[in-house]
PDB file of C-alpha atoms in Angstrom:
ATOM      1  CA  GLY A   1     107.300 159.351 127.139  1.00 90.00           C
ATOM      2  CA  THR A   2     110.367 157.371 128.152  1.00 91.00           C
ATOM      3  CA  ILE A   3     112.611 160.137 126.810  1.00 89.00           C
ATOM      4  CA  THR A   4     112.276 163.888 127.170  1.00 91.00           C
ATOM      5  CA  SER A   5     110.404 165.732 124.444  1.00 92.00           C
ATOM      6  CA  THR A   6     109.980 169.489 124.292  1.00 96.00           C
ATOM      7  CA  VAL A   7     106.490 170.246 122.980  1.00 97.00           C
ATOM      8  CA  ALA A   8     104.636 173.281 121.666  1.00 98.00           C
ATOM      9  CA  VAL A   9     100.980 172.351 121.115  1.00 98.00           C
ATOM     10  CA  ASN A  10      97.705 173.864 119.979  1.00 98.00           C
ATOM     11  CA  LYS A  11      95.093 171.195 120.700  1.00 96.00           C
ATOM     12  CA  GLU A  12      92.294 173.257 119.158  1.00 97.00           C
ATOM     13  CA  ALA A  13      94.204 173.291 115.860  1.00 97.00           C
ATOM     14  CA  GLY A  14      95.306 169.654 116.162  1.00 98.00           C
ATOM     15  CA  PHE A  15      98.984 170.555 115.783  1.00 98.00           C
ATOM     16  CA  SER A  16     102.150 170.199 117.834  1.00 98.00           C
ATOM     17  CA  ILE A  17     105.877 170.708 117.313  1.00 98.00           C
ATOM     18  CA  VAL A  18     108.135 168.262 119.139  1.00 96.00           C
ATOM     19  CA  LYS A  19     111.889 168.315 119.715  1.00 95.00           C
ATOM     20  CA  TYR A  20     113.704 165.238 121.042  1.00 93.00           C
ATOM     21  CA  THR A  21     116.998 163.330 120.890  1.00 91.00           C
ATOM     22  CA  GLY A  22     117.101 159.667 119.865  1.00 87.00           C
ATOM     23  CA  THR A  23     118.321 157.082 122.369  1.00 83.00           C
ATOM     24  CA  GLY A  24     119.572 154.274 120.142  1.00 80.00           C
ATOM     25  CA  SER A  25     116.733 152.000 121.272  1.00 82.00           C
ATOM     26  CA  ASN A  26     112.938 151.873 121.296  1.00 85.00           C
ATOM     27  CA  ALA A  27     111.517 154.907 123.064  1.00 88.00           C
ATOM     28  CA  THR A  28     108.162 156.541 123.590  1.00 92.00           C
ATOM     29  CA  ILE A  29     107.917 160.212 122.687  1.00 94.00           C
ATOM     30  CA  GLY A  30     105.201 162.526 123.988  1.00 95.00           C
ATOM     31  CA  HIS A  31     103.428 164.758 121.471  1.00 97.00           C
ATOM     32  CA  GLY A  32     100.913 166.694 123.582  1.00 96.00           C
ATOM     33  CA  LEU A  33      97.923 166.483 121.228  1.00 97.00           C
ATOM     34  CA  GLY A  34      95.656 164.549 123.583  1.00 97.00           C
ATOM     35  CA  ALA A  35      94.461 162.740 120.443  1.00 97.00           C
ATOM     36  CA  THR A  36      96.044 160.187 118.137  1.00 97.00           C
ATOM     37  CA  PRO A  37      98.166 161.915 115.471  1.00 97.00           C
ATOM     38  CA  GLN A  38      97.210 161.073 111.903  1.00 98.00           C
ATOM     39  CA  LEU A  39     100.214 162.673 110.211  1.00 98.00           C
ATOM     40  CA  ILE A  40     103.785 163.065 111.499  1.00 97.00           C
ATOM     41  CA  ILE A  41     106.657 164.736 109.643  1.00 96.00           C
ATOM     42  CA  ASP A  42     110.037 164.101 111.312  1.00 94.00           C
ATOM     43  CA  LYS A  43     113.502 165.442 110.461  1.00 93.00           C
ATOM     44  CA  VAL A  44     116.964 164.797 111.907  1.00 91.00           C
ATOM     45  CA  TYR A  45     118.435 168.294 111.944  1.00 91.00           C
ATOM     46  CA  ASN A  46     121.962 167.860 113.327  1.00 89.00           C
ATOM     47  CA  SER A  47     123.341 165.479 110.694  1.00 81.00           C
ATOM     48  CA  ASN A  48     124.049 165.669 106.958  1.00 77.00           C
ATOM     49  CA  ALA A  49     124.288 161.871 106.659  1.00 73.00           C
ATOM     50  CA  GLY A  50     121.437 161.489 104.203  1.00 75.00           C
ATOM     51  CA  TYR A  51     118.522 161.739 106.626  1.00 83.00           C
ATOM     52  CA  GLY A  52     115.445 162.990 104.814  1.00 89.00           C
ATOM     53  CA  TRP A  53     112.000 164.072 105.977  1.00 94.00           C
ATOM     54  CA  THR A  54     110.270 160.923 107.251  1.00 93.00           C
ATOM     55  CA  VAL A  55     106.452 160.911 107.112  1.00 96.00           C
ATOM     56  CA  TYR A  56     103.952 158.731 108.965  1.00 96.00           C
ATOM     57  CA  SER A  57     100.289 158.848 107.946  1.00 97.00           C
ATOM     58  CA  GLU A  58      97.342 157.039 109.460  1.00 97.00           C
ATOM     59  CA  PRO A  59      96.060 155.868 106.050  1.00 97.00           C
ATOM     60  CA  THR A  60      99.351 154.090 105.247  1.00 96.00           C
ATOM     61  CA  GLY A  61      99.699 152.676 108.778  1.00 95.00           C
ATOM     62  CA  THR A  62     102.333 152.061 111.430  1.00 93.00           C
ATOM     63  CA  GLY A  63     105.732 150.620 110.605  1.00 91.00           C
ATOM     64  CA  LYS A  64     105.663 152.336 107.221  1.00 93.00           C
ATOM     65  CA  ALA A  65     106.946 155.666 105.971  1.00 94.00           C
ATOM     66  CA  LEU A  66     106.885 158.120 103.114  1.00 97.00           C
ATOM     67  CA  THR A  67     109.651 160.672 102.525  1.00 96.00           C
ATOM     68  CA  LEU A  68     108.717 164.303 101.958  1.00 97.00           C
ATOM     69  CA  ASN A  69     111.844 164.987  99.887  1.00 96.00           C
ATOM     70  CA  SER A  70     111.299 161.924  97.677  1.00 97.00           C
ATOM     71  CA  SER A  71     108.688 160.833  95.142  1.00 97.00           C
ATOM     72  CA  GLY A  72     108.926 157.217  96.355  1.00 96.00           C
ATOM     73  CA  ALA A  73     105.970 155.068  97.365  1.00 97.00           C
ATOM     74  CA  VAL A  74     105.346 154.140 100.987  1.00 96.00           C
ATOM     75  CA  ALA A  75     108.006 151.772 102.307  1.00 95.00           C
ATOM     76  CA  ASN A  76     108.238 149.412 105.257  1.00 92.00           C
ATOM     77  CA  ASP A  77     110.061 151.033 108.183  1.00 88.00           C
ATOM     78  CA  ALA A  78     109.565 149.112 111.411  1.00 82.00           C
ATOM     79  CA  ASN A  79     111.816 151.577 113.254  1.00 82.00           C
ATOM     80  CA  PHE A  80     109.557 154.579 112.686  1.00 87.00           C
ATOM     81  CA  CYS A  81     106.225 155.030 114.471  1.00 88.00           C
ATOM     82  CA  SER A  82     105.673 151.379 115.323  1.00 88.00           C
ATOM     83  CA  VAL A  83     102.962 152.453 117.797  1.00 91.00           C
ATOM     84  CA  VAL A  84     100.964 155.704 117.545  1.00 93.00           C
ATOM     85  CA  GLY A  85      98.757 156.709 120.485  1.00 94.00           C
ATOM     86  CA  SER A  86      96.905 159.651 121.975  1.00 96.00           C
ATOM     87  CA  SER A  87      99.790 160.676 124.256  1.00 96.00           C
ATOM     88  CA  THR A  88     102.952 159.110 122.781  1.00 95.00           C
ATOM     89  CA  ILE A  89     104.438 157.411 119.748  1.00 93.00           C
ATOM     90  CA  THR A  90     106.935 154.547 119.877  1.00 91.00           C
ATOM     91  CA  SER A  91     109.949 154.923 117.635  1.00 86.00           C
ATOM     92  CA  TYR A  92     113.485 153.560 117.287  1.00 75.00           C
ATOM     93  CA  TYR A  93     116.589 155.343 116.052  1.00 69.00           C
ATOM     94  CA  THR A  94     120.062 153.855 115.814  1.00 57.00           C
ATOM     95  CA  SER A  95     122.042 156.709 117.314  1.00 67.00           C
ATOM     96  CA  SER A  96     121.618 158.636 120.533  1.00 75.00           C
ATOM     97  CA  SER A  97     123.243 161.701 118.969  1.00 80.00           C
ATOM     98  CA  PHE A  98     120.459 162.532 116.510  1.00 88.00           C
ATOM     99  CA  ASP A  99     118.308 165.544 117.307  1.00 92.00           C
ATOM    100  CA  HIS A 100     114.823 165.486 115.777  1.00 93.00           C
ATOM    101  CA  ILE A 101     112.157 168.061 115.082  1.00 94.00           C
ATOM    102  CA  ALA A 102     108.725 166.583 114.385  1.00 95.00           C
ATOM    103  CA  TYR A 103     105.387 168.081 113.348  1.00 98.00           C
ATOM    104  CA  PHE A 104     102.244 166.261 114.515  1.00 98.00           C
ATOM    105  CA  PHE A 105      98.764 166.707 113.025  1.00 98.00           C
ATOM    106  CA  THR A 106      95.334 165.320 113.851  1.00 98.00           C
ATOM    107  CA  SER A 107      92.033 166.142 112.128  1.00 98.00           C
ATOM    108  CA  ILE A 108      89.805 168.816 113.643  1.00 98.00           C
ATOM    109  CA  PRO A 109      86.242 168.902 112.190  1.00 97.00           C
ATOM    110  CA  GLY A 110      85.682 172.060 110.177  1.00 97.00           C
ATOM    111  CA  TYR A 111      89.348 173.038 110.350  1.00 97.00           C
ATOM    112  CA  SER A 112      91.636 170.244 109.118  1.00 98.00           C
ATOM    113  CA  LYS A 113      91.457 166.737 107.729  1.00 98.00           C
ATOM    114  CA  ILE A 114      93.980 163.966 107.095  1.00 98.00           C
ATOM    115  CA  GLY A 115      92.592 161.239 104.868  1.00 98.00           C
ATOM    116  CA  SER A 116      92.944 159.162 101.730  1.00 98.00           C
ATOM    117  CA  TYR A 117      91.135 158.556  98.458  1.00 98.00           C
ATOM    118  CA  VAL A 118      91.354 156.331  95.396  1.00 97.00           C
ATOM    119  CA  GLY A 119      91.801 158.064  92.052  1.00 96.00           C
ATOM    120  CA  THR A 120      89.390 157.578  89.167  1.00 95.00           C
ATOM    121  CA  GLY A 121      91.150 159.417  86.345  1.00 93.00           C
ATOM    122  CA  GLY A 122      87.952 161.449  85.959  1.00 93.00           C
ATOM    123  CA  ALA A 123      86.241 164.344  87.686  1.00 93.00           C
ATOM    124  CA  PHE A 124      85.274 163.926  91.335  1.00 95.00           C
ATOM    125  CA  THR A 125      85.496 165.786  94.650  1.00 97.00           C
ATOM    126  CA  VAL A 126      87.250 164.723  97.860  1.00 98.00           C
ATOM    127  CA  TYR A 127      84.947 165.993 100.613  1.00 98.00           C
ATOM    128  CA  THR A 128      86.596 167.488 103.697  1.00 98.00           C
ATOM    129  CA  GLY A 129      83.562 169.208 105.258  1.00 97.00           C
ATOM    130  CA  PHE A 130      85.033 172.716 104.857  1.00 97.00           C
ATOM    131  CA  ALA A 131      86.597 174.993 102.249  1.00 96.00           C
ATOM    132  CA  PRO A 132      90.336 174.197 102.232  1.00 96.00           C
ATOM    133  CA  SER A 133      92.933 176.932 101.906  1.00 95.00           C
ATOM    134  CA  PHE A 134      95.822 174.432 101.715  1.00 96.00           C
ATOM    135  CA  VAL A 135      95.976 170.842 100.459  1.00 97.00           C
ATOM    136  CA  MET A 136      99.002 168.539 100.298  1.00 98.00           C
ATOM    137  CA  ILE A 137      98.619 165.251  98.383  1.00 98.00           C
ATOM    138  CA  LYS A 138     100.870 162.205  97.885  1.00 98.00           C
ATOM    139  CA  ARG A 139     100.274 158.996  95.986  1.00 97.00           C
ATOM    140  CA  SER A 140     101.224 156.286  98.461  1.00 97.00           C
ATOM    141  CA  ASP A 141     101.094 153.044  96.428  1.00 97.00           C
ATOM    142  CA  SER A 142     103.542 154.150  93.729  1.00 97.00           C
ATOM    143  CA  ALA A 143     106.176 156.777  92.994  1.00 97.00           C
ATOM    144  CA  ALA A 144     104.747 160.246  92.310  1.00 96.00           C
ATOM    145  CA  ASN A 145     105.477 163.831  93.281  1.00 96.00           C
ATOM    146  CA  TRP A 146     104.106 165.393  96.433  1.00 97.00           C
ATOM    147  CA  VAL A 147     101.686 168.162  95.430  1.00 96.00           C
ATOM    148  CA  ILE A 148     100.684 171.327  97.322  1.00 95.00           C
ATOM    149  CA  ILE A 149      97.894 173.646  96.231  1.00 94.00           C
ATOM    150  CA  ASP A 150      96.568 176.678  98.107  1.00 94.00           C
ATOM    151  CA  ASN A 151      94.209 179.627  97.666  1.00 91.00           C
ATOM    152  CA  LYS A 152      96.851 182.356  97.888  1.00 90.00           C
ATOM    153  CA  ARG A 153      98.468 181.741  94.482  1.00 84.00           C
ATOM    154  CA  GLY A 154      96.535 181.969  91.205  1.00 67.00           C
ATOM    155  CA  GLY A 155      92.867 181.637  90.404  1.00 58.00           C
ATOM    156  CA  THR A 156      90.440 178.702  90.371  1.00 55.00           C
ATOM    157  CA  SER A 157      92.862 176.385  88.564  1.00 64.00           C
ATOM    158  CA  ARG A 158      95.499 176.119  91.252  1.00 78.00           C
ATOM    159  CA  ALA A 159      99.220 176.319  90.612  1.00 88.00           C
ATOM    160  CA  ARG A 160     101.137 173.425  92.115  1.00 90.00           C
ATOM    161  CA  LEU A 161     104.222 173.301  94.288  1.00 93.00           C
ATOM    162  CA  TYR A 162     106.176 170.050  94.574  1.00 94.00           C
ATOM    163  CA  PRO A 163     107.839 169.621  98.014  1.00 95.00           C
ATOM    164  CA  ASN A 164     110.209 166.925  96.716  1.00 96.00           C
ATOM    165  CA  LEU A 165     111.481 169.153  93.886  1.00 96.00           C
ATOM    166  CA  SER A 166     113.221 172.527  93.693  1.00 95.00           C
ATOM    167  CA  ASN A 167     111.014 173.625  90.769  1.00 92.00           C
ATOM    168  CA  ALA A 168     109.091 176.873  90.614  1.00 90.00           C
ATOM    169  CA  GLU A 169     105.307 176.589  90.778  1.00 88.00           C
ATOM    170  CA  ASP A 170     103.588 174.620  88.010  1.00 85.00           C
ATOM    171  CA  ASN A 171     100.792 176.800  86.614  1.00 80.00           C
ATOM    172  CA  ASN A 172      97.284 175.979  85.389  1.00 63.00           C
ATOM    173  CA  GLN A 173      97.217 172.378  86.539  1.00 73.00           C
ATOM    174  CA  GLY A 174      93.445 172.052  86.927  1.00 81.00           C
ATOM    175  CA  ASP A 175      93.266 171.136  90.628  1.00 90.00           C
ATOM    176  CA  THR A 176      90.301 172.941  92.184  1.00 91.00           C
ATOM    177  CA  LEU A 177      89.497 173.938  95.761  1.00 93.00           C
ATOM    178  CA  THR A 178      85.770 173.847  96.477  1.00 94.00           C
ATOM    179  CA  SER A 179      83.457 175.017  99.254  1.00 95.00           C
ATOM    180  CA  ASN A 180      83.562 171.571 100.866  1.00 97.00           C
ATOM    181  CA  GLY A 181      86.719 169.878  99.599  1.00 97.00           C
ATOM    182  CA  PHE A 182      88.941 169.683  96.535  1.00 96.00           C
ATOM    183  CA  SER A 183      88.847 168.186  93.043  1.00 95.00           C
ATOM    184  CA  PRO A 184      92.071 166.707  91.630  1.00 94.00           C
ATOM    185  CA  ARG A 185      92.796 167.420  87.978  1.00 90.00           C
ATOM    186  CA  THR A 186      91.633 164.926  85.366  1.00 87.00           C
ATOM    187  CA  THR A 187      94.626 165.073  83.010  1.00 83.00           C
ATOM    188  CA  PRO A 188      97.433 164.272  83.383  1.00 79.00           C
ATOM    189  CA  THR A 189      96.568 162.229  86.444  1.00 84.00           C
ATOM    190  CA  ALA A 190      99.693 160.464  87.743  1.00 88.00           C
ATOM    191  CA  ASP A 191     100.408 162.675  90.792  1.00 93.00           C
ATOM    192  CA  THR A 192      96.877 163.089  92.156  1.00 95.00           C
ATOM    193  CA  ASN A 193      94.211 161.143  90.255  1.00 95.00           C
ATOM    194  CA  ILE A 194      95.391 158.066  88.363  1.00 95.00           C
ATOM    195  CA  ASN A 195      92.662 155.451  88.104  1.00 95.00           C
ATOM    196  CA  GLY A 196      92.970 152.991  91.009  1.00 96.00           C
ATOM    197  CA  GLY A 197      95.850 154.840  92.658  1.00 96.00           C
ATOM    198  CA  THR A 198      95.809 155.430  96.427  1.00 97.00           C
ATOM    199  CA  PHE A 199      96.484 158.943  97.695  1.00 98.00           C
ATOM    200  CA  ILE A 200      96.850 160.517 101.138  1.00 98.00           C
ATOM    201  CA  TYR A 201      96.185 164.174 101.867  1.00 98.00           C
ATOM    202  CA  LEU A 202      96.329 166.932 104.458  1.00 98.00           C
ATOM    203  CA  ALA A 203      93.737 169.701 104.051  1.00 98.00           C
ATOM    204  CA  ILE A 204      93.567 172.848 106.201  1.00 98.00           C
ATOM    205  CA  ALA A 205      90.803 175.486 106.140  1.00 96.00           C
TER     206      ALA A 205
END
């Protein structure tokens, strides 16, 4: 990229960790994946001035962002990830003193998948092509909690964690991990399965 980025990458897992310092103008930032990232989670870590966890996802598109520590819907943000490519992203930050840590993900068949689905309010399965151990979901077209389920806590009906809240796990929510995907709960549905709602997800085997 046009600025220095320090990268730790595992291409086989479709994951890299990138450290860089903003320049105060448009810059390209290398990510090392050798493939176009589909999910980016970025955090300014040397300032307490209200900078949250900014999230780009391929389903919501460039120039838009979600916030991991907020329930808000996707918002326009032309300064963040205006171009996303197989070697670099283009991004703009207003101060050259901000240090960033960013986590980049791209789908690897049989191992991980970043995607989207439209809720029905009823029973259905989101197919990933493998048995997920971890799934993170966010409604993108309206305010709703982020939801994490995994196969290390509880039984078939997975307990939820909410990344944007400080709450303890929410038990017996009805979300199910399957041998080839996951099934969001059917009631209540607002966070993961409201009829007509658009949701993004990250699933890892």
